[in-house]
PDB file of C-alpha atoms in Angstrom:
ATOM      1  CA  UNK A   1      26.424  14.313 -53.628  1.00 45.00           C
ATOM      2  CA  UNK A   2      25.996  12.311 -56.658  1.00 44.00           C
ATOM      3  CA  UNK A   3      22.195  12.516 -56.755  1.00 45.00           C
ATOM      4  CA  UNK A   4      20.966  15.447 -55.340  1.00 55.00           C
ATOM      5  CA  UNK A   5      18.018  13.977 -55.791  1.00 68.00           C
ATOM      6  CA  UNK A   6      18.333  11.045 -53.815  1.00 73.00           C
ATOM      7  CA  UNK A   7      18.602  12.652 -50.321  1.00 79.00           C
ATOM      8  CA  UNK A   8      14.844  14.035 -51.208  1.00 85.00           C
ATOM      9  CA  UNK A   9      13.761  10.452 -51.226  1.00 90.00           C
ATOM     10  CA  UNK A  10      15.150   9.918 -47.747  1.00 95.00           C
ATOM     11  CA  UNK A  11      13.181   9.305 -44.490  1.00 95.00           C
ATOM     12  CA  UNK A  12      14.342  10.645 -40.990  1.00 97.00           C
ATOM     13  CA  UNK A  13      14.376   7.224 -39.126  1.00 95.00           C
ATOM     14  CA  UNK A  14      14.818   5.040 -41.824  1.00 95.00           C
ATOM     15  CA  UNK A  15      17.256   5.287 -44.304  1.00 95.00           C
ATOM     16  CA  UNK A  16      20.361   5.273 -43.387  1.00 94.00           C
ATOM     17  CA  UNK A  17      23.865   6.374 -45.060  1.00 94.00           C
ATOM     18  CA  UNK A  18      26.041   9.006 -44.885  1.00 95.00           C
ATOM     19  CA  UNK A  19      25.395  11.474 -47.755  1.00 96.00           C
ATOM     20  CA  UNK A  20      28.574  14.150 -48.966  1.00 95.00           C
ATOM     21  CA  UNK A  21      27.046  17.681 -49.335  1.00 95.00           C
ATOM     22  CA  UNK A  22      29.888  19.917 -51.362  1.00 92.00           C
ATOM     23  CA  UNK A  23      27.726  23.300 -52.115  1.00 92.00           C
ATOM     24  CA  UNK A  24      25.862  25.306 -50.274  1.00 92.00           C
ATOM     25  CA  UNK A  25      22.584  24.254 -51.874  1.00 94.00           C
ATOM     26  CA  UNK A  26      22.843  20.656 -51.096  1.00 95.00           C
ATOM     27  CA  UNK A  27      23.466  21.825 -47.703  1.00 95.00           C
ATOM     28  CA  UNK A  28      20.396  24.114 -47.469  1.00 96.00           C
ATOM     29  CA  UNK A  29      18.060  21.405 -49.112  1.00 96.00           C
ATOM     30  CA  UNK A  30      18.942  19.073 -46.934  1.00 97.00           C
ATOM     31  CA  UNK A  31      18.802  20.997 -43.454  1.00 97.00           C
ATOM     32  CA  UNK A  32      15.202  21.752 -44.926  1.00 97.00           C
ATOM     33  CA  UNK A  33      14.068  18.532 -45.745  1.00 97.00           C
ATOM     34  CA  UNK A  34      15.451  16.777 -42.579  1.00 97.00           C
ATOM     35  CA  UNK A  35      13.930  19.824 -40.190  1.00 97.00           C
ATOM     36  CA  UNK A  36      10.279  19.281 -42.250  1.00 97.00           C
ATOM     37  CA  UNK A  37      10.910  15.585 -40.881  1.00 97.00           C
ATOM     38  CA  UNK A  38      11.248  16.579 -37.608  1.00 97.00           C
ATOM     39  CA  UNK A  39       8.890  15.479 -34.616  1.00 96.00           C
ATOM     40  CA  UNK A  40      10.343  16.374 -31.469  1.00 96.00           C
ATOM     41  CA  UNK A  41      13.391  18.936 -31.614  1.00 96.00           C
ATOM     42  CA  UNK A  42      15.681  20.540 -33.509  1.00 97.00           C
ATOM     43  CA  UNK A  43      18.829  21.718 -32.899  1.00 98.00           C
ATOM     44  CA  UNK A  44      21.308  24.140 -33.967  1.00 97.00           C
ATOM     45  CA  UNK A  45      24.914  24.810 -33.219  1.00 95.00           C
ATOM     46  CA  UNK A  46      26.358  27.224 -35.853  1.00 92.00           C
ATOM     47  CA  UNK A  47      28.858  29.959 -34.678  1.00 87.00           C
ATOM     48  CA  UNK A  48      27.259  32.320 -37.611  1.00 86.00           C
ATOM     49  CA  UNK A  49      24.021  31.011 -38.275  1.00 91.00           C
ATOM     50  CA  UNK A  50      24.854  30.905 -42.022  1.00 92.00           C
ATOM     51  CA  UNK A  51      21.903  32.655 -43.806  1.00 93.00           C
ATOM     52  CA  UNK A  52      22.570  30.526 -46.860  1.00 94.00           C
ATOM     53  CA  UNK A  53      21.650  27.591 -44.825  1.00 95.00           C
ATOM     54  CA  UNK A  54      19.062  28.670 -42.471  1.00 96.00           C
ATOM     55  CA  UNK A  55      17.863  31.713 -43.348  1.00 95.00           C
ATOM     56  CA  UNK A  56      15.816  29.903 -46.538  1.00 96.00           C
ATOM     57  CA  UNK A  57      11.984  30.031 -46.792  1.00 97.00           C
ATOM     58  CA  UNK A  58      11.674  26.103 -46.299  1.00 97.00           C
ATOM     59  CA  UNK A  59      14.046  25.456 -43.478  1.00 98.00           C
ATOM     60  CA  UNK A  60      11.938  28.382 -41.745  1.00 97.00           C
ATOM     61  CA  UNK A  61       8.584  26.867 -42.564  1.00 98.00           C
ATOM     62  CA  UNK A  62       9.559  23.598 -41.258  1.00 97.00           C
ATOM     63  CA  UNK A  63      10.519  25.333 -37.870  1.00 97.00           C
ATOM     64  CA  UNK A  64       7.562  27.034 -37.505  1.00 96.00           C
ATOM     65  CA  UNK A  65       5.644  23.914 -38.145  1.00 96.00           C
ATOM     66  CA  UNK A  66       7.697  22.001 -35.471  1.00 97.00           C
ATOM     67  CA  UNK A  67       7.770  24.907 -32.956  1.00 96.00           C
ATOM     68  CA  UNK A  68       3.443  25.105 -33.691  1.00 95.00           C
ATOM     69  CA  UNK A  69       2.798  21.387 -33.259  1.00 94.00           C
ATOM     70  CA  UNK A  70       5.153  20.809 -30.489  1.00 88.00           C
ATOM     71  CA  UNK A  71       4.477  22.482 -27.191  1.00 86.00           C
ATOM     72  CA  UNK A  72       7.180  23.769 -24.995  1.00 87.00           C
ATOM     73  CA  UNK A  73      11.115  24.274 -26.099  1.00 91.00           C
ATOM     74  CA  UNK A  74      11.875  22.580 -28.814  1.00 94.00           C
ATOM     75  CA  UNK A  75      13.744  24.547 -31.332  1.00 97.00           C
ATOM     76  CA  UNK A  76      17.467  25.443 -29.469  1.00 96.00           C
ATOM     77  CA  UNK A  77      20.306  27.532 -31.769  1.00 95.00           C
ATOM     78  CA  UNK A  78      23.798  27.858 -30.228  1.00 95.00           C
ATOM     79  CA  UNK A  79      25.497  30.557 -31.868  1.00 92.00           C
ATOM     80  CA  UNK A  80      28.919  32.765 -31.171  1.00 88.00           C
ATOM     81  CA  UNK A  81      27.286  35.933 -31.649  1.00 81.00           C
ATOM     82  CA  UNK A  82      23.162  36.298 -32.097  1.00 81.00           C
ATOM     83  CA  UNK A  83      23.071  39.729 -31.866  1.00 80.00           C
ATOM     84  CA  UNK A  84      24.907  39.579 -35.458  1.00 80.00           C
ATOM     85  CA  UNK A  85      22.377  37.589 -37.096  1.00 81.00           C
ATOM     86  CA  UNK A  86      19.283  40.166 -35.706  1.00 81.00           C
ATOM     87  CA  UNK A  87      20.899  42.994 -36.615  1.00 82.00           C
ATOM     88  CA  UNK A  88      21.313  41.642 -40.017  1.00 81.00           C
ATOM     89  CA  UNK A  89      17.892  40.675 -40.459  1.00 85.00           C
ATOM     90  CA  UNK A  90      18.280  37.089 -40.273  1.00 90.00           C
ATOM     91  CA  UNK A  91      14.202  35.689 -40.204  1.00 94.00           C
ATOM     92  CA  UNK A  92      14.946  32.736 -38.048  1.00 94.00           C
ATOM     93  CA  UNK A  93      15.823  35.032 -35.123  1.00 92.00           C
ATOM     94  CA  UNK A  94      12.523  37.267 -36.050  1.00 91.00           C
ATOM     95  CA  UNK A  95      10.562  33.852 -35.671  1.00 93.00           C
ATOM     96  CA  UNK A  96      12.546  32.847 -32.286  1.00 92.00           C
ATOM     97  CA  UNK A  97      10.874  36.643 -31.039  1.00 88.00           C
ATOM     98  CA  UNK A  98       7.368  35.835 -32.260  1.00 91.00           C
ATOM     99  CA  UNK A  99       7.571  31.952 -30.584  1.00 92.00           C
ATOM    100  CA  UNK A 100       9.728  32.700 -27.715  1.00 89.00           C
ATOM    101  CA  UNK A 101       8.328  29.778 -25.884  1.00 91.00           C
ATOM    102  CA  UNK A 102       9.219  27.355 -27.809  1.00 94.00           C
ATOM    103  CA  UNK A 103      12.820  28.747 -30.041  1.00 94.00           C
ATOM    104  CA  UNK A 104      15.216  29.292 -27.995  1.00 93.00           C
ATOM    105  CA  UNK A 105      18.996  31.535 -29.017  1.00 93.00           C
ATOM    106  CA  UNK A 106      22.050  31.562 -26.746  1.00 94.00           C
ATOM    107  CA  UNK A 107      25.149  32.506 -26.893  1.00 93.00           C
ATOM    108  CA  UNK A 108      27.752  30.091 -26.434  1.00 93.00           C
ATOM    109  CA  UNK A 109      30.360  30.259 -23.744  1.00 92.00           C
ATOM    110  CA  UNK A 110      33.780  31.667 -24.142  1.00 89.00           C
ATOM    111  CA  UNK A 111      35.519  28.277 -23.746  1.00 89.00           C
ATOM    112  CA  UNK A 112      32.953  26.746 -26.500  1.00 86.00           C
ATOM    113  CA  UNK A 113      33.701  29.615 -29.113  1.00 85.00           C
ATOM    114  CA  UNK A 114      36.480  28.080 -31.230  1.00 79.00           C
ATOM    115  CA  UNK A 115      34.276  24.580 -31.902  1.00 77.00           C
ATOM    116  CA  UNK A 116      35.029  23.272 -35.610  1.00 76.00           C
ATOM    117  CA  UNK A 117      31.429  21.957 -36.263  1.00 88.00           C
ATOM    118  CA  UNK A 118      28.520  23.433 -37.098  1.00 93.00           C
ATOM    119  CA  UNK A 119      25.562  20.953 -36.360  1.00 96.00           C
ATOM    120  CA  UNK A 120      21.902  20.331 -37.142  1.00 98.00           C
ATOM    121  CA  UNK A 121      19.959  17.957 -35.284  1.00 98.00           C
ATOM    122  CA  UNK A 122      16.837  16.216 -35.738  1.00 98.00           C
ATOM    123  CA  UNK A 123      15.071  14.229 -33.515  1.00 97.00           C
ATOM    124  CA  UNK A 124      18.725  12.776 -31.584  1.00 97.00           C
ATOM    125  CA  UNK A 125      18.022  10.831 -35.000  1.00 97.00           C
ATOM    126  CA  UNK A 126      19.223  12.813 -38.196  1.00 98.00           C
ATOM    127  CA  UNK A 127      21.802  15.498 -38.406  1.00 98.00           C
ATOM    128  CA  UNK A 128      23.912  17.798 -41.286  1.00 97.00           C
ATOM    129  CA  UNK A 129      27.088  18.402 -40.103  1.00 96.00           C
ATOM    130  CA  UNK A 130      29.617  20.980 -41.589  1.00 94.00           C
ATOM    131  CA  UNK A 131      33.293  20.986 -40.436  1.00 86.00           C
ATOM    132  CA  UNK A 132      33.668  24.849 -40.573  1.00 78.00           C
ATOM    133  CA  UNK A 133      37.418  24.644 -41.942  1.00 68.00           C
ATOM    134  CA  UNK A 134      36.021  23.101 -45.070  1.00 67.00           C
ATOM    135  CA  UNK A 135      33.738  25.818 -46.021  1.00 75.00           C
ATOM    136  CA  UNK A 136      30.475  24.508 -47.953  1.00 84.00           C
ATOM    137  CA  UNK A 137      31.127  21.209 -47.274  1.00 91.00           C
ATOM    138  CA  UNK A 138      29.344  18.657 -45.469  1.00 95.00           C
ATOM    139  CA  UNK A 139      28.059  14.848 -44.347  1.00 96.00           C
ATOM    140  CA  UNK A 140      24.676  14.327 -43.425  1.00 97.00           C
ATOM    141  CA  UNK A 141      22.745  11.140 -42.392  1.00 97.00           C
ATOM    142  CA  UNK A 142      18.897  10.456 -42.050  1.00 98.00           C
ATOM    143  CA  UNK A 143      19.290   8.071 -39.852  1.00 97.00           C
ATOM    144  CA  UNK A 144      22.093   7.540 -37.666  1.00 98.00           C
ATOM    145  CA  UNK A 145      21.320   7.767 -34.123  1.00 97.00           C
ATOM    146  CA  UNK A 146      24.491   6.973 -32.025  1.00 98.00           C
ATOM    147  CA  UNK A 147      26.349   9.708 -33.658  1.00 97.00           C
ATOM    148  CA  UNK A 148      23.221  12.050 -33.622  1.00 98.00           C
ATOM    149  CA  UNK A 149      22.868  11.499 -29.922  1.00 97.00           C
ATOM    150  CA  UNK A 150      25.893  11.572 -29.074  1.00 97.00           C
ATOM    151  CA  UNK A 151      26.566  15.222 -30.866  1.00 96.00           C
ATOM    152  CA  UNK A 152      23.176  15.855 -28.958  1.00 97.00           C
ATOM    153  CA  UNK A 153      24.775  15.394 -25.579  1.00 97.00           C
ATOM    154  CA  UNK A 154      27.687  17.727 -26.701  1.00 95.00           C
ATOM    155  CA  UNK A 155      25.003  19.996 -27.558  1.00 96.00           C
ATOM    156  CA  UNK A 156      23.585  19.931 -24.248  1.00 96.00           C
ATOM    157  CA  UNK A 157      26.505  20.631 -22.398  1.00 95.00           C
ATOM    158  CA  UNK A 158      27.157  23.424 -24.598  1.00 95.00           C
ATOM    159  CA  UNK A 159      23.611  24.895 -23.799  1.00 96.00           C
ATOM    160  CA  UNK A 160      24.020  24.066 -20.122  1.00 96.00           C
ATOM    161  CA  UNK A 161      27.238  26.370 -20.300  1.00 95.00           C
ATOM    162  CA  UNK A 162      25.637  28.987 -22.648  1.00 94.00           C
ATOM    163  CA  UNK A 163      23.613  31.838 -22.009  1.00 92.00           C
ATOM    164  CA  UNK A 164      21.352  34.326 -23.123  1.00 87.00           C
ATOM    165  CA  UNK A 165      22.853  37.362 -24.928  1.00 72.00           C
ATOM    166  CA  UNK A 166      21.527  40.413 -22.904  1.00 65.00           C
ATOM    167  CA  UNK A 167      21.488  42.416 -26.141  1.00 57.00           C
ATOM    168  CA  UNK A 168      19.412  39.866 -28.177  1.00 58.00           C
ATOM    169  CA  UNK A 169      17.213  39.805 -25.795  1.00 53.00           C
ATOM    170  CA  UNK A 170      16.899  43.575 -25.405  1.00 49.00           C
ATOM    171  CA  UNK A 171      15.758  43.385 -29.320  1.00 49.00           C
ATOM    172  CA  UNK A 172      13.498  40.767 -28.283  1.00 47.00           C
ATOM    173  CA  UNK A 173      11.280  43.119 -26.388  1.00 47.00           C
TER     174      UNK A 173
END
């Protein structure tokens, strides 16, 4: 991104224009300051749930500020393998055990394990999206709704085919 800056004067909704994110900071900053935006749902697909991204003090405050103000599900994560990311600590999944009402963490079928994305979602609306073969590289948008919902519908057929991980949910209790 040319000016990092710039995407921290962005509004989810409003301005539009696809930003290029080529280090892991911008990447984290902007997940952040997208999910603080966010008024009805995020969501997650990420096969590893990369801690550099995720696992970051304001990304997690914006969550639980969503998941507090909004009632029922409204926080979903798609990931290859959760019970990776609890056993290594990872604070997002210790906030989806305190809220379990309204974060949700599934597994995602067999036949969706090899996707090339990972995704974040806000509001069908905004989204950061990180083609895994590139590494710590990604495009994100504050406002670009036809691409945004149509990812979310992908997402939701993923979910629809994913499932809880028996294991994750045994360190749930």
């Amino acid at each position: 991104m040319s000016n990092e800056s710039e995407a921290f004067t962005r509004t989810l909704g409003v301005d539009s224009g696809r930003l290029r994110l080529a280090r892991s900071q911008e990447i984290a900053g902007v997940s952040a300051h997208l999910a603080a935006q966010a008024r009805r749902e995020l969501l997650i697909h990420d096969p590893r749930l990369e801690p550099v991204i995720y696992d970051q003090t304001l990304f997690l405050q914006a969550v639980k500020q969503l998941a507090l103000a909004r009632p029922g599900l409204c926080v979903r994560v798609l990931l290859s393998d959760p019970r990776a990311a609890a056993q290594d600590g990872h604070r997002l999944i210790e906030l989806a055990r305190r809220l379990t009402s309204r974060i949700a963490i599934q597994r995602v079928a067999d036949e969706d394990q090899g996707s090339l994305d990972a995704l974040l979602i806000v509001d069908a609306t905004g989204y950061v999206r990180r083609r895994l073969v590139d590494g710590m590289e990604a495009i994100a948008d504050y406002d670009d709704s036809p691409s945004a919902r149509r990812w979310r519908l992908e997402f939701e057929e993923r979910w629809e085919r994913s499932s809880a991980d028996t294991e994750l949910r045994q360190l749930f209790i």
